[in-house]
Amino acid sequence: MGWRRWVPGLSAIRQYKIAWLRHDIGAGLALTAVLLPVGIAYSVASGVPAISGLYATIFGLLAYALFGPSRMLVLGPDSSLVALILGIVLPLSAGDSQRAMALAGMLALVSGSLCVLAGTARLGFITELLSKPIRYGYMNGIALTVLVSQLPALFGFTVKGDGLLNEAWAFVVAVLAGRTNGAALALGIGTLVLIGLLRRSRRVPGVLLAVVAATVSVTALNLATRFGVAVLGPLPRGLPTLAVPSINAGDIVPVLLGGFAIALVSFADTSVLSRTYAARIGDKIDANQEMVGLGAANLVAGLFQGLPISASASRTPVAEAAGAKTQLTGVVGALTVAALLLAAPNLLRNLPTAALAGVVMASAIALIEVADLRRIYRIQRWEFWLSMVCLAGVAFLGAIPGIGLAIAIAVIEFLWDGWRPHSAVLGRVDGVKGYHDISRYPESRQVPGLVLFRWDAPLFFANAEFFRNRVMAAVESSPTPVNWLVVGAEPLTSIDVTSADTLDELDHNLAKAGIRLCIAEMKDPVKDKLKRFGLFSQFGEDRFFATVGEAVSCYLKAHAVDWVDWEDEVKDLDGAASS
């Protein structure tokens, strides 16, 4: 395979079936009806000139067709990235459209580079480190931020505000001051309602119908002149040239942070959508290649004056419903958009910005997750509140700090589970095979002088001291003087230097008290680590047992204790009956 494994589009061309051609062309033309208005809407909402969204759509789709592994996925500007891009572009560009395009392009280059590097380093698993409640929290926060940011455009005016609370307050003040444009509001709400009514239809392009209806209304009724309805205006004719966007030295740090957040969010969305559609058509998707494909699409988009892009949960179903078979659908859509820019750039010049706000708000509403959060609230309330903290972080701190907070919470959540894991002292329950947690089975019996202790987690630096304390507590709470302590290590999947040293110290302390430390059911890879650390030879092979039962049998042979096992009694009765 060599380098060709990173360019799956080449293999797709060789394996292409001519019978798919008419399906892909038809689906591509149908897809164009959504690519145009949505690309424009998300670009404007991100604080970037409308044309940037179309450039990103064209070149992002072409690049993904070559480097992306999914046959079905459609990429483009997306509502999940709007708040992230806006949070960087708006304060740094200071209203300069060219600077806004340069900043957006550099964000695409940074996020794309990070995705490509992570994909080639096989780090495609990193987004799985964010739990579902945390993902819900930051996506709900982003959705809320986007909704508030689009309210002024929906009502036909503009406001200045930094952050959710300031924007919301500025909006309320403007409405109370009578700045609402009734015609613009009617167009925006009409767009929002029509998209909502047609959202479940997979064959009727609700976004296109709503945008066309709004544009026709403005043109036919001359609403821009008569009522001051703000419109998109003409788009530049032609296609952009290849160029590296230029930004100021002071922009570097916020752009790097923003690019990282965009890479994380865009890949999280893309990987979930990619796996969903791969399962539908029986494909297998390599997460690392998916990251490379997304990164390549963003790199190319950034080099051609586009903004960051992601997989689209609204455009991909359109392609699927139209009969798409391969990424040729996206190529056809991209080329059609390019042809329209060359031949008819004024096609949407009368598109009202209120309608664009309606398009973006409809997508933001679709991001909001409520039903599953209700389920999480019922079954694990603390994870629900984690989600709410992430939502508040994104909404009130801003999109970029909010994503940072979400990552920090994810790390803390992971460490907390491993820092204070479950452990148990085991006993024998009559009539039940094996050894079980005595706190769950109060009727269980413990072998005199033997403590069976189970540790239900990897052993590492953060929980090593807790492990030692729990073991000593088990020894102290034993109803009889302890001769052996056996650690049931079957759940123990790893050990590090810090915890190995703690285990060494524990062994010496127990030995001083006349207690033999043994280990049962330890996995071979963990034993290999103990061998490297020198602990295996220090303990001796005779202190490692394949099962807890074997350790108990060995202990009973070495110590004369008053103990009768119920299984032995059953065997004796069966033997007496057979004789």
XYZ file of N, CA and C in Angstrom, residues 25-120:
288
model
N -23.991 11.805 -10.246
C -24.205 13.104 -10.895
C -25.516 13.727 -10.440
N -26.582 12.935 -10.426
C -27.882 13.448 -9.979
C -27.846 13.898 -8.537
N -27.183 13.105 -7.668
C -27.085 13.473 -6.256
C -26.242 14.726 -6.075
N -25.192 14.869 -6.894
C -24.348 16.057 -6.808
C -25.091 17.320 -7.171
N -25.921 17.251 -8.207
C -26.713 18.416 -8.607
C -27.739 18.762 -7.535
N -28.351 17.735 -6.946
C -29.309 17.979 -5.861
C -28.616 18.570 -4.636
N -27.404 18.083 -4.370
C -26.647 18.558 -3.219
C -26.300 20.042 -3.354
N -26.071 20.481 -4.581
C -25.715 21.886 -4.823
C -26.773 22.836 -4.269
N -28.030 22.393 -4.337
C -29.130 23.234 -3.861
C -29.002 23.565 -2.380
N -28.269 22.720 -1.639
C -28.064 22.971 -0.206
C -26.697 23.587 0.045
N -25.706 23.187 -0.740
C -24.349 23.681 -0.523
C -24.271 25.196 -0.614
N -24.951 25.785 -1.581
C -24.890 27.237 -1.782
C -25.415 28.024 -0.586
N -26.681 27.878 -0.221
C -27.203 28.716 0.867
C -26.572 28.424 2.218
N -26.297 27.150 2.491
C -25.737 26.795 3.798
C -24.294 27.281 3.911
N -23.520 27.131 2.835
C -22.144 27.627 2.857
C -22.086 29.114 3.099
N -22.980 29.841 2.472
C -23.048 31.298 2.661
C -23.494 31.640 4.086
N -24.528 30.965 4.549
C -25.102 31.279 5.862
C -24.089 31.081 6.982
N -23.378 29.951 6.979
C -22.430 29.675 8.060
C -21.222 30.599 7.987
N -20.846 31.001 6.778
C -19.723 31.916 6.636
C -20.074 33.287 7.222
N -21.240 33.803 6.859
C -21.681 35.096 7.383
C -21.828 35.033 8.908
N -22.395 33.942 9.407
C -22.574 33.803 10.855
C -21.241 33.722 11.589
N -20.206 33.269 10.890
C -18.870 33.152 11.496
C -18.089 34.457 11.443
N -18.711 35.518 10.907
C -18.027 36.801 10.815
C -17.081 36.899 9.642
N -17.279 36.058 8.637
C -16.401 35.998 7.466
C -17.247 36.307 6.233
N -16.683 36.969 5.212
C -17.449 37.220 3.991
C -18.062 35.949 3.413
N -19.255 36.078 2.842
C -20.017 34.926 2.359
C -19.229 34.065 1.388
N -18.422 34.693 0.540
C -17.714 33.948 -0.488
C -16.746 32.932 0.102
N -16.258 33.208 1.315
C -15.309 32.301 1.957
C -15.944 30.934 2.207
N -17.235 30.935 2.556
C -17.926 29.668 2.778
C -18.044 28.848 1.508
N -18.232 29.525 0.376
C -18.336 28.803 -0.895
C -16.967 28.291 -1.343
N -15.920 29.080 -1.130
C -14.571 28.606 -1.445
C -14.241 27.358 -0.624
N -14.571 27.415 0.663
C -14.297 26.270 1.539
C -15.085 25.051 1.087
N -16.319 25.259 0.671
C -17.157 24.162 0.198
C -16.543 23.510 -1.036
N -16.166 24.324 -1.993
C -15.630 23.802 -3.263
C -14.351 23.002 -3.025
N -13.355 23.639 -2.431
C -12.043 23.016 -2.330
C -11.982 21.961 -1.225
N -12.804 22.138 -0.187
C -12.864 21.116 0.853
C -13.430 19.807 0.327
N -14.500 19.886 -0.466
C -15.094 18.675 -1.040
C -14.137 17.989 -2.015
N -13.436 18.764 -2.820
C -12.497 18.177 -3.771
C -11.357 17.465 -3.048
N -10.840 18.084 -1.992
C -9.741 17.470 -1.246
C -10.202 16.218 -0.509
N -11.397 16.280 0.082
C -11.876 15.108 0.818
C -12.149 13.939 -0.126
N -12.587 14.222 -1.329
C -12.828 13.146 -2.301
C -11.552 12.362 -2.574
N -10.418 13.016 -2.441
C -9.135 12.363 -2.698
C -8.565 11.706 -1.438
N -8.676 12.373 -0.299
C -8.020 11.897 0.922
C -8.977 11.281 1.943
N -10.272 11.492 1.797
C -11.218 10.992 2.790
C -11.602 9.544 2.551
N -11.815 8.770 3.629
C -12.145 7.348 3.479
C -13.630 7.051 3.290
N -14.509 7.995 3.652
C -15.943 7.725 3.585
C -16.482 7.941 2.178
N -17.309 7.021 1.730
C -17.936 7.155 0.410
C -19.109 8.121 0.426
N -19.630 8.428 1.599
C -20.887 9.159 1.686
C -20.766 10.548 2.295
N -19.762 10.781 3.108
C -19.687 12.005 3.903
C -19.592 13.261 3.035
N -20.310 14.312 3.442
C -20.240 15.617 2.785
C -19.664 16.610 3.781
N -18.618 17.318 3.372
C -17.967 18.296 4.238
C -18.295 19.712 3.798
N -18.196 20.643 4.742
C -18.423 22.048 4.438
C -18.466 22.864 5.711
N -18.639 24.182 5.615
C -18.833 25.012 6.808
C -19.995 24.458 7.632
N -19.844 24.460 8.958
C -20.848 23.792 9.782
C -21.215 24.640 10.997
N -22.449 24.457 11.459
C -22.947 25.240 12.591
C -22.155 24.985 13.867
N -21.593 23.764 14.022
C -20.845 23.455 15.241
C -19.552 24.256 15.348
N -19.088 24.826 14.215
C -17.842 25.596 14.213
C -18.078 27.103 14.226
N -19.315 27.526 14.038
C -19.615 28.950 13.901
C -19.113 29.755 15.094
N -19.474 29.323 16.294
C -19.088 30.087 17.491
C -17.580 30.092 17.694
N -16.913 28.993 17.353
C -15.464 28.922 17.511
C -14.755 29.889 16.569
N -15.186 29.907 15.308
C -14.579 30.804 14.327
C -14.885 32.252 14.672
N -16.152 32.520 14.991
C -16.574 33.884 15.317
C -15.815 34.425 16.521
N -15.570 33.561 17.513
C -14.874 33.988 18.724
C -13.452 34.445 18.463
N -12.832 33.946 17.391
C -11.478 34.372 17.028
C -11.519 35.518 16.023
N -12.335 35.364 14.990
C -12.340 36.315 13.872
C -12.885 37.682 14.275
N -13.985 37.708 15.004
C -14.662 38.975 15.298
C -13.780 39.968 16.051
N -13.164 39.574 17.172
C -12.355 40.579 17.887
C -11.053 40.939 17.177
N -10.480 39.995 16.426
C -9.188 40.260 15.797
C -9.298 41.021 14.476
N -10.399 40.817 13.760
C -10.527 41.454 12.441
C -10.989 42.904 12.527
N -11.689 43.256 13.601
C -12.166 44.636 13.813
C -12.955 45.155 12.618
N -13.782 44.284 12.030
C -14.636 44.703 10.928
C -13.978 44.698 9.560
N -12.712 44.342 9.458
C -12.007 44.292 8.179
C -12.265 42.937 7.532
N -12.998 42.904 6.427
C -13.393 41.647 5.800
C -12.193 40.856 5.284
N -11.166 41.545 4.785
C -9.990 40.838 4.285
C -9.214 40.178 5.431
N -9.123 40.889 6.541
C -8.468 40.280 7.712
C -9.280 39.115 8.243
N -10.602 39.238 8.178
C -11.466 38.144 8.633
C -11.222 36.897 7.790
N -11.121 37.065 6.464
C -10.860 35.924 5.593
C -9.478 35.324 5.868
N -8.488 36.179 6.107
C -7.143 35.685 6.385
C -7.107 34.899 7.702
N -7.782 35.419 8.723
C -7.827 34.738 10.017
C -8.547 33.394 9.903
N -9.683 33.398 9.190
C -10.430 32.152 9.007
C -9.600 31.139 8.226
N -8.902 31.620 7.198
C -8.055 30.726 6.419
C -6.940 30.126 7.255
N -6.320 30.945 8.118
C -5.254 30.427 8.977
C -5.806 29.447 10.015
N -7.010 29.697 10.517
C -7.649 28.726 11.419
C -7.823 27.382 10.718
N -8.231 27.429 9.444
C -8.384 26.193 8.674
C -7.039 25.490 8.501
N -5.975 26.257 8.248
C -4.646 25.666 8.088
C -4.157 25.033 9.390
N -4.374 25.717 10.503
C -3.933 25.183 11.796
C -4.701 23.913 12.148
N -6.024 23.974 12.053
C -6.829 22.792 12.394
C -6.535 21.644 11.433
N -6.360 21.970 10.148
C -6.047 20.936 9.173
C -4.703 20.290 9.440
N -3.701 21.099 9.760
C -2.369 20.555 10.054
C -2.407 19.643 11.276
N -3.136 20.076 12.315
C -3.242 19.254 13.520
C -3.915 17.921 13.222
N -4.957 17.948 12.410
C -5.657 16.710 12.060
C -4.760 15.769 11.262
N -4.031 16.316 10.299
C -3.143 15.478 9.489
C -2.042 14.872 10.361
N -1.428 15.685 11.215
C -0.379 15.181 12.094
C -0.920 14.106 13.042
N -2.087 14.364 13.617
C -2.678 13.389 14.543
C -3.055 12.111 13.812
N -3.561 12.241 12.590
C -3.944 11.055 11.820
C -2.752 10.211 11.437
N -1.681 10.841 10.960
C -0.490 10.086 10.585
C 0.203 9.488 11.801
